[in-house]
Amino acid sequence: MKFTACLLIAASACLTVELSGQQNSPPPQPMNWTSEQDHQNMMDQLGIKALRPGPSGKESDANHANYDESIANPFPNLPDVLALKNGTKVTTADMWWKERRPEIIEDFQREVLGRVPKNVPKVTWTVTTTETTMVGSIPAISKQLVGHVDNSAYALIAVDIQMTVVTPAKATGPVPVMMMMTYPRGALPPPKPPAPGADPPATEQLIADGWGYASITPVSIQADNGAGLTRGIIGLTNKGQPRKPDDWGALRAWAWGASCGLDYLETDKAVDAKHVGIEGVSRYGKAALVTMAFDPRFAVVLVGSSGEGGAKLHRRNWGEAVENLTGSGEYHWMAGNFLKYGASDATFGSKNAGDLPVDAHELIALCSPRLTFISYGIPEKGDAKWLDQEGSFMATVAAEPVFRLLGAKDLGITQDYHSAKMPPVNVGLLDGQLAWRQHDGGHTDGPNWKYFIAWADKFINHAAPAPAQPLSSN
């Protein structure tokens, strides 16, 4: 079976503009640079001579990251999420949708995440296999899919998005689905068997509750390194040549791929396409948040341990910093223009995190009024303080006014983000469409899944199926 689906939606999903302009001469070969060479090329385009080094995550190093709360907020005033650039206060939902939200999106596109180009080709989804399987003790239907991106305009680069869709076999109608950003098979060691009494895997919890899930592989969309920027979907749209400063980075490309996955799900009769969510952990937590922010079709997001570039405030001097994201190891996640905020020379007036026109609270606010769950673990169990759980909580609190303006219930925090106290570990703020919970596990959202599912069920009016009754012996 084949499905061709690509919807045109504001600043989010894949666009249906066909590539054009066939050349008579052979197309240029893709650039074959290292990450360092590509990074230097972007610095050269911007006229940056040098970048400030990012802090080290090792506290024994001389340039270790700051973990002193007394100096953690050098730029304490965040951009006002409900004030237009001309200073006018945003007082109505209509002003948010028509004026303020577009301003924030433009700043993120130009300075932070990059723009999805207008020549992104269409994606054709093919179901390669369908089988009945068991997820835990429940029968399910599993479909393996490939989303082939039309590369007729530049055949030297092929992009085939890998996705699996699993739904309960005995569902009586369309089911809500969580799309989970995952590593490719074999990229990680096999999971250890759960300890006695531990929660079952998220996939089992979802199927048992009457949800489906889709596993999408971001690196099948765009490689997770700078050397891959002349390949993948970014390289395909640039015909193998380097990015320009406001071109999209990997976070935005992964989000685009997730939106294309949703295009397919909207054609699948087993899926309740009005209740599709997106989830990811760490760098994929960043990408899940970006996906939710830019594609209003997603109904719910679980953002796991996302840190800098995700739910953490850029303006916080704690753990990972803007300068880490502008270095050659992580810059590929962002737009090239983001490098300006790590420059150490005077080309851009020595810009820093305080000069960014937007911050993480506005990325969270772009998700409103939809269901937004920010999840973290604790440093003692491996969810490093490098991620800045406190700064992410501050950003979540600072997004509250937009949720309230749009008629959604927020965390219930009445203090501003400066003075709000992060709740104790394992105490969730789960009464509103904006939610927070820090669990006592490591770099995972695993311990929060059972709370997330119950929270989402409440807001989408979903009830778990009744357990199967044993056969009568009469």
Short mmCIF file of C-alpha atoms in Angstrom, two decimals, residues 40-466:
data_model
loop_
_atom_site.label_atom_id
_atom_site.label_comp_id
_atom_site.label_asym_id
_atom_site.label_seq_id
_atom_site.Cartn_x
_atom_site.Cartn_y
_atom_site.Cartn_z
CA GLN A 40 34.02 26.70 10.08
CA ASN A 41 32.18 27.41 6.83
CA MET A 42 29.21 28.73 8.80
CA MET A 43 31.50 30.88 10.93
CA ASP A 44 33.05 32.25 7.72
CA GLN A 45 29.63 33.04 6.27
CA LEU A 46 28.77 34.97 9.42
CA GLY A 47 32.16 36.65 9.69
CA ILE A 48 32.85 35.11 13.11
CA LYS A 49 36.55 34.86 13.95
CA ALA A 50 36.23 32.93 17.19
CA LEU A 51 33.64 31.42 19.52
CA ARG A 52 33.58 31.28 23.29
CA PRO A 53 34.16 27.71 24.50
CA GLY A 54 31.26 26.06 26.26
CA PRO A 55 31.64 24.96 29.87
CA SER A 56 32.68 21.41 30.70
CA GLY A 57 30.34 18.93 32.30
CA LYS A 58 33.19 17.63 34.47
CA GLU A 59 33.35 19.51 37.73
CA SER A 60 37.06 18.72 38.05
CA ASP A 61 37.86 20.74 34.92
CA ALA A 62 38.98 24.35 35.23
CA ASN A 63 36.19 25.51 32.90
CA HIS A 64 33.48 23.46 34.60
CA ALA A 65 29.86 24.51 34.34
CA ASN A 66 28.35 26.72 37.02
CA TYR A 67 26.22 25.11 39.72
CA ASP A 68 26.07 28.07 42.08
CA GLU A 69 22.48 29.32 42.20
CA SER A 70 23.57 32.75 43.44
CA ILE A 71 25.09 33.52 40.02
CA ALA A 72 22.78 31.39 37.89
CA ASN A 73 20.60 34.23 36.58
CA PRO A 74 22.82 36.87 34.98
CA PHE A 75 19.97 37.84 32.63
CA PRO A 76 16.99 37.67 34.98
CA ASN A 77 14.48 39.39 32.72
CA LEU A 78 12.99 37.13 30.09
CA PRO A 79 11.37 38.42 26.91
CA ASP A 80 7.74 39.19 27.73
CA VAL A 81 5.75 36.39 26.17
CA LEU A 82 2.63 38.58 26.10
CA ALA A 83 4.05 41.81 24.73
CA LEU A 84 4.38 42.66 21.05
CA LYS A 85 7.72 43.96 19.79
CA ASN A 86 6.26 47.46 19.78
CA GLY A 87 5.49 47.11 23.49
CA THR A 88 1.74 46.63 23.17
CA LYS A 89 0.40 44.15 25.71
CA VAL A 90 -1.34 41.05 24.34
CA THR A 91 -4.70 40.88 26.09
CA THR A 92 -6.83 38.64 23.88
CA ALA A 93 -6.52 35.23 22.27
CA ASP A 94 -6.99 36.86 18.89
CA MET A 95 -3.94 39.09 19.46
CA TRP A 96 -1.92 36.02 20.43
CA TRP A 97 -2.81 34.01 17.34
CA LYS A 98 -2.64 36.83 14.81
CA GLU A 99 0.19 39.00 16.16
CA ARG A 100 2.31 37.66 19.02
CA ARG A 101 2.62 34.01 18.04
CA PRO A 102 3.84 34.86 14.51
CA GLU A 103 6.44 37.23 16.00
CA ILE A 104 7.81 34.48 18.25
CA ILE A 105 7.83 31.93 15.43
CA GLU A 106 9.75 34.34 13.19
CA ASP A 107 12.40 34.93 15.85
CA PHE A 108 12.86 31.22 16.45
CA GLN A 109 13.09 30.56 12.72
CA ARG A 110 15.56 33.32 11.99
CA GLU A 111 17.82 33.17 15.04
CA VAL A 112 17.49 29.79 16.77
CA LEU A 113 16.06 26.84 14.84
CA GLY A 114 16.12 27.85 11.20
CA ARG A 115 13.52 27.88 8.45
CA VAL A 116 11.97 24.93 6.67
CA PRO A 117 12.67 25.81 3.03
CA LYS A 118 9.89 26.22 0.51
CA ASN A 119 11.27 23.52 -1.77
CA VAL A 120 10.86 20.56 0.57
CA PRO A 121 9.53 17.76 -1.67
CA LYS A 122 6.59 15.51 -0.96
CA VAL A 123 6.79 12.27 0.99
CA THR A 124 5.21 9.00 -0.19
CA TRP A 125 4.51 6.53 2.58
CA THR A 126 4.65 2.79 1.87
CA VAL A 127 3.52 0.10 4.29
CA THR A 128 6.22 -2.53 3.82
CA THR A 129 4.97 -5.16 6.30
CA THR A 130 1.89 -5.72 8.44
CA GLU A 131 1.80 -8.35 11.15
CA THR A 132 -0.02 -9.34 14.29
CA THR A 133 2.20 -9.25 17.34
CA MET A 134 1.96 -9.22 21.11
CA VAL A 135 2.72 -6.11 23.13
CA GLY A 136 2.95 -7.45 26.62
CA SER A 137 -0.10 -9.71 26.85
CA ILE A 138 -2.22 -7.77 24.35
CA PRO A 139 -2.48 -8.57 20.62
CA ALA A 140 -1.60 -5.66 18.35
CA ILE A 141 -1.20 -4.84 14.68
CA SER A 142 2.28 -3.63 13.73
CA LYS A 143 2.97 -1.85 10.45
CA GLN A 144 6.47 -1.09 9.20
CA LEU A 145 6.55 2.00 6.97
CA VAL A 146 8.99 3.89 4.79
CA GLY A 147 8.38 7.52 3.91
CA HIS A 148 10.28 8.10 0.66
CA VAL A 149 11.09 11.74 0.00
CA ASP A 150 10.88 12.67 -3.66
CA ASN A 151 14.46 13.18 -4.79
CA SER A 152 13.80 13.47 -8.51
CA ALA A 153 15.36 16.95 -8.55
CA TYR A 154 18.57 15.72 -6.88
CA ALA A 155 18.96 11.96 -7.15
CA LEU A 156 22.37 11.92 -5.43
CA ILE A 157 20.68 12.07 -2.01
CA ALA A 158 17.96 9.68 -0.88
CA VAL A 159 15.89 10.17 2.26
CA ASP A 160 13.67 7.33 3.51
CA ILE A 161 11.94 7.99 6.82
CA GLN A 162 11.64 4.90 9.02
CA MET A 163 8.47 4.55 11.10
CA THR A 164 6.55 1.76 12.82
CA VAL A 165 2.88 2.09 13.80
CA VAL A 166 1.38 -0.27 16.40
CA THR A 167 -2.29 -0.29 17.40
CA PRO A 168 -4.38 -2.63 19.59
CA ALA A 169 -5.73 -5.48 17.46
CA LYS A 170 -9.10 -5.56 19.23
CA ALA A 171 -9.80 -1.82 19.23
CA THR A 172 -13.40 -1.06 18.31
CA GLY A 173 -12.54 2.27 16.70
CA PRO A 174 -9.71 4.71 16.03
CA VAL A 175 -7.28 5.06 18.94
CA PRO A 176 -5.08 7.93 20.14
CA VAL A 177 -1.43 7.44 19.24
CA MET A 178 1.85 8.61 20.75
CA MET A 179 4.64 9.16 18.24
CA MET A 180 7.95 8.37 19.94
CA MET A 181 11.29 9.61 18.61
CA THR A 182 13.64 6.65 18.91
CA TYR A 183 17.15 5.56 18.05
CA PRO A 184 17.55 3.09 15.17
CA ARG A 185 17.59 -0.59 15.98
CA GLY A 186 21.03 -1.70 17.14
CA ALA A 187 22.20 1.83 17.97
CA LEU A 188 21.77 1.20 21.70
CA PRO A 189 22.41 -1.92 23.77
CA PRO A 190 19.28 -4.04 24.31
CA PRO A 191 17.24 -2.89 27.31
CA LYS A 192 17.72 -4.75 30.55
CA PRO A 193 14.77 -6.79 31.81
CA PRO A 194 12.65 -4.63 34.13
CA ALA A 195 13.34 -5.08 37.81
CA PRO A 196 10.65 -6.82 39.86
CA GLY A 197 7.87 -4.35 40.55
CA ALA A 198 9.08 -1.88 37.92
CA ASP A 199 6.66 -0.29 35.49
CA PRO A 200 6.29 -2.07 32.15
CA PRO A 201 7.75 -0.33 29.07
CA ALA A 202 5.87 2.70 27.77
CA THR A 203 4.78 0.74 24.70
CA GLU A 204 3.05 -1.87 26.87
CA GLN A 205 1.42 0.79 29.04
CA LEU A 206 0.06 2.58 25.97
CA ILE A 207 -1.37 -0.52 24.31
CA ALA A 208 -2.88 -1.70 27.61
CA ASP A 209 -4.59 1.66 28.00
CA GLY A 210 -6.07 1.51 24.51
CA TRP A 211 -3.55 3.81 22.84
CA GLY A 212 -1.36 3.06 19.86
CA TYR A 213 2.19 4.18 19.33
CA ALA A 214 4.41 5.11 16.41
CA SER A 215 8.19 4.84 16.58
CA ILE A 216 9.93 7.24 14.21
CA THR A 217 13.70 7.29 13.65
CA PRO A 218 14.99 10.88 13.47
CA VAL A 219 18.39 9.97 12.00
CA SER A 220 16.60 8.49 8.98
CA ILE A 221 15.45 12.07 8.37
CA GLN A 222 18.66 13.93 9.17
CA ALA A 223 21.97 12.75 10.62
CA ASP A 224 22.83 13.83 14.15
CA ASN A 225 26.10 15.54 13.26
CA GLY A 226 27.45 18.48 11.31
CA ALA A 227 29.04 16.30 8.65
CA GLY A 228 25.56 15.18 7.63
CA LEU A 229 24.21 18.66 6.94
CA THR A 230 24.98 18.28 3.23
CA ARG A 231 22.93 15.08 3.20
CA GLY A 232 19.62 14.00 4.69
CA ILE A 233 16.60 16.21 4.15
CA ILE A 234 18.64 19.38 4.74
CA GLY A 235 21.20 18.32 2.14
CA LEU A 236 18.51 17.22 -0.31
CA THR A 237 16.81 20.62 -0.28
CA ASN A 238 20.23 22.29 -0.67
CA LYS A 239 21.35 19.86 -3.41
CA GLY A 240 24.28 18.71 -1.32
CA GLN A 241 25.65 22.17 -0.64
CA PRO A 242 26.25 23.97 2.70
CA ARG A 243 23.52 25.69 4.66
CA LYS A 244 22.88 29.41 4.71
CA PRO A 245 22.68 31.10 8.14
CA ASP A 246 18.90 30.90 8.53
CA ASP A 247 18.52 27.39 7.09
CA TRP A 248 17.03 24.75 9.35
CA GLY A 249 19.06 22.63 11.71
CA ALA A 250 18.53 19.01 12.76
CA LEU A 251 15.95 19.80 15.46
CA ARG A 252 13.70 21.49 12.93
CA ALA A 253 14.37 18.73 10.37
CA TRP A 254 13.42 16.00 12.84
CA ALA A 255 10.27 17.95 13.66
CA TRP A 256 9.46 18.21 9.94
CA GLY A 257 9.84 14.44 9.64
CA ALA A 258 7.51 13.89 12.58
CA SER A 259 4.94 16.13 10.89
CA CYS A 260 5.25 14.03 7.75
CA GLY A 261 4.66 10.97 9.95
CA LEU A 262 1.47 12.63 11.18
CA ASP A 263 0.47 13.15 7.55
CA TYR A 264 0.44 9.36 7.20
CA LEU A 265 -1.37 8.81 10.50
CA GLU A 266 -4.16 11.09 9.28
CA THR A 267 -4.82 8.50 6.53
CA ASP A 268 -4.77 5.45 8.84
CA LYS A 269 -8.31 4.44 9.84
CA ALA A 270 -6.98 2.75 13.00
CA VAL A 271 -5.71 6.10 14.31
CA ASP A 272 -7.64 8.91 15.98
CA ALA A 273 -5.70 11.63 14.15
CA LYS A 274 -7.14 14.38 16.35
CA HIS A 275 -5.34 12.86 19.33
CA VAL A 276 -1.79 12.16 18.19
CA GLY A 277 1.03 13.07 20.56
CA ILE A 278 4.80 13.40 20.25
CA GLU A 279 7.47 12.24 22.72
CA GLY A 280 11.24 12.22 23.03
CA VAL A 281 14.06 12.22 25.58
CA SER A 282 17.25 14.32 25.68
CA ARG A 283 18.02 15.67 22.17
CA TYR A 284 14.80 14.04 21.02
CA GLY A 285 13.05 15.75 23.92
CA LYS A 286 14.20 19.02 22.36
CA ALA A 287 12.89 17.85 18.99
CA ALA A 288 9.55 16.75 20.45
CA LEU A 289 9.06 20.20 21.98
CA VAL A 290 9.96 21.87 18.67
CA THR A 291 7.54 19.57 16.84
CA MET A 292 4.68 20.45 19.17
CA ALA A 293 5.48 24.16 19.03
CA PHE A 294 5.47 24.38 15.24
CA ASP A 295 2.80 21.86 14.23
CA PRO A 296 -0.59 22.64 15.81
CA ARG A 297 -2.02 19.30 14.66
CA PHE A 298 -0.21 17.46 17.47
CA ALA A 299 -2.53 17.28 20.48
CA VAL A 300 -0.12 16.39 23.28
CA VAL A 301 3.61 16.28 24.02
CA LEU A 302 5.80 14.52 26.59
CA VAL A 303 9.12 16.39 26.76
CA GLY A 304 11.72 14.23 28.50
CA SER A 305 14.95 15.64 30.00
CA SER A 306 15.41 18.13 27.18
CA GLY A 307 17.89 20.61 28.71
CA GLU A 308 19.60 23.38 26.71
CA GLY A 309 17.84 23.94 23.40
CA GLY A 310 14.68 22.39 24.86
CA ALA A 311 12.81 23.44 28.00
CA LYS A 312 15.86 24.95 29.75
CA LEU A 313 16.21 28.73 29.74
CA HIS A 314 19.07 29.87 27.52
CA ARG A 315 19.57 32.81 29.86
CA ARG A 316 20.39 30.58 32.83
CA ASN A 317 24.05 30.22 33.75
CA TRP A 318 23.73 26.64 34.95
CA GLY A 319 25.10 23.48 33.37
CA GLU A 320 25.01 23.32 29.59
CA ALA A 321 25.12 26.74 27.96
CA VAL A 322 24.46 28.46 24.66
CA GLU A 323 28.20 28.17 23.97
CA ASN A 324 27.90 24.39 24.00
CA LEU A 325 25.22 24.56 21.33
CA THR A 326 27.33 26.88 19.16
CA GLY A 327 30.36 24.56 19.27
CA SER A 328 31.13 22.04 16.51
CA GLY A 329 29.57 19.13 18.41
CA GLU A 330 26.01 20.47 18.69
CA TYR A 331 25.65 23.44 16.31
CA HIS A 332 23.98 21.22 13.71
CA TRP A 333 20.84 21.14 15.85
CA MET A 334 20.36 24.87 15.40
CA ALA A 335 20.23 27.49 12.65
CA GLY A 336 23.60 28.86 11.58
CA ASN A 337 22.55 32.28 12.90
CA PHE A 338 22.56 30.84 16.41
CA LEU A 339 26.37 30.86 16.33
CA LYS A 340 26.27 34.65 16.68
CA TYR A 341 25.30 34.25 20.34
CA GLY A 342 28.52 32.40 21.10
CA ALA A 343 30.90 34.70 19.22
CA SER A 344 33.85 36.01 21.22
CA ASP A 345 34.86 38.74 18.78
CA ALA A 346 33.12 42.05 18.23
CA THR A 347 31.55 41.17 14.88
CA PHE A 348 28.12 40.99 16.47
CA GLY A 349 28.81 43.18 19.47
CA SER A 350 29.80 40.14 21.53
CA LYS A 351 26.25 38.78 21.64
CA ASN A 352 25.38 36.30 24.35
CA ALA A 353 22.36 34.44 25.70
CA GLY A 354 20.87 37.68 27.02
CA ASP A 355 20.67 39.02 23.45
CA LEU A 356 18.50 36.20 22.13
CA PRO A 357 15.11 37.61 21.09
CA VAL A 358 13.34 34.51 22.46
CA ASP A 359 13.85 31.90 25.16
CA ALA A 360 12.57 28.47 26.17
CA HIS A 361 9.44 29.73 27.90
CA GLU A 362 8.23 31.01 24.53
CA LEU A 363 8.88 27.65 22.88
CA ILE A 364 6.70 26.06 25.56
CA ALA A 365 4.12 28.82 25.11
CA LEU A 366 3.86 28.01 21.39
CA CYS A 367 2.39 24.65 22.46
CA SER A 368 -0.52 26.26 24.29
CA PRO A 369 -3.35 25.55 24.86
CA ARG A 370 -2.56 21.94 23.93
CA LEU A 371 -1.46 19.30 26.44
CA THR A 372 2.18 19.92 27.38
CA PHE A 373 3.98 17.72 29.95
CA ILE A 374 7.57 18.64 30.94
CA SER A 375 9.42 15.68 32.48
CA TYR A 376 12.78 15.31 34.24
CA GLY A 377 14.60 12.86 36.49
CA ILE A 378 17.09 13.61 39.26
CA PRO A 379 20.87 14.08 39.03
CA GLU A 380 21.52 11.42 41.67
CA LYS A 381 20.10 8.77 39.33
CA GLY A 382 21.77 9.99 36.14
CA ASP A 383 19.61 12.85 34.87
CA ALA A 384 22.54 15.22 35.22
CA LYS A 385 22.14 18.64 36.82
CA TRP A 386 23.84 19.77 33.58
CA LEU A 387 20.26 19.74 32.19
CA ASP A 388 19.13 22.42 34.67
CA GLN A 389 15.87 21.06 36.01
CA GLU A 390 15.33 24.30 37.94
CA GLY A 391 15.77 26.47 34.85
CA SER A 392 13.34 24.28 32.94
CA PHE A 393 10.77 24.62 35.71
CA MET A 394 11.24 28.41 35.57
CA ALA A 395 10.61 28.34 31.82
CA THR A 396 7.46 26.27 32.32
CA VAL A 397 6.15 28.71 34.91
CA ALA A 398 6.98 31.64 32.62
CA ALA A 399 4.83 30.05 29.88
CA GLU A 400 1.76 29.94 32.14
CA PRO A 401 0.27 33.32 31.11
CA VAL A 402 -0.28 32.13 27.54
CA PHE A 403 -2.05 28.96 28.64
CA ARG A 404 -4.31 31.07 30.86
CA LEU A 405 -4.98 33.59 28.10
CA LEU A 406 -6.09 30.79 25.79
CA GLY A 407 -8.46 29.31 28.34
CA ALA A 408 -6.27 26.41 29.47
CA LYS A 409 -5.35 25.55 33.03
CA ASP A 410 -1.68 26.01 33.92
CA LEU A 411 0.55 24.56 36.66
CA GLY A 412 -1.31 26.46 39.35
CA ILE A 413 1.82 28.38 40.36
CA THR A 414 0.87 31.88 41.49
CA GLN A 415 4.41 33.25 41.95
CA ASP A 416 6.40 34.55 39.01
CA TYR A 417 9.21 32.44 37.55
CA HIS A 418 11.84 34.18 39.73
CA SER A 419 10.34 33.07 43.02
CA ALA A 420 8.38 29.93 42.11
CA LYS A 421 9.55 26.88 44.03
CA MET A 422 10.06 23.66 42.12
CA PRO A 423 7.90 20.95 43.73
CA PRO A 424 9.55 18.01 45.49
CA VAL A 425 10.65 15.00 43.47
CA ASN A 426 7.74 12.66 42.61
CA VAL A 427 5.20 15.41 43.23
CA GLY A 428 3.51 16.25 39.95
CA LEU A 429 1.64 19.37 38.91
CA LEU A 430 -0.87 17.57 36.73
CA ASP A 431 -4.18 19.41 37.10
CA GLY A 432 -3.91 21.52 33.95
CA GLN A 433 -3.12 21.32 30.27
CA LEU A 434 0.40 22.45 31.24
CA ALA A 435 2.05 19.84 33.47
CA TRP A 436 5.34 19.20 35.29
CA ARG A 437 6.74 16.19 37.09
CA GLN A 438 10.28 15.32 38.20
CA HIS A 439 10.65 11.62 38.95
CA ASP A 440 13.35 9.86 40.96
CA GLY A 441 14.82 7.97 38.01
CA GLY A 442 17.60 8.76 35.56
CA HIS A 443 17.91 10.17 32.04
CA THR A 444 14.57 8.82 30.90
CA ASP A 445 10.89 9.65 31.03
CA GLY A 446 10.06 6.02 31.88
CA PRO A 447 8.87 6.60 35.47
CA ASN A 448 6.54 9.37 34.29
CA TRP A 449 4.67 7.43 31.61
CA LYS A 450 1.95 6.09 33.91
CA TYR A 451 1.28 9.62 35.17
CA PHE A 452 1.40 11.03 31.66
CA ILE A 453 -1.10 8.50 30.28
CA ALA A 454 -3.60 9.07 33.09
CA TRP A 455 -3.21 12.85 32.70
CA ALA A 456 -3.71 12.74 28.94
CA ASP A 457 -6.69 10.36 29.25
CA LYS A 458 -8.42 12.85 31.53
CA PHE A 459 -8.15 15.72 29.06
CA ILE A 460 -9.00 13.81 25.88
CA ASN A 461 -11.82 11.86 27.58
CA HIS A 462 -10.23 8.52 26.79
CA ALA A 463 -11.02 5.43 28.84
CA ALA A 464 -8.89 2.30 28.93
CA PRO A 465 -10.60 -0.81 27.54
CA ALA A 466 -12.14 -3.17 30.03
#
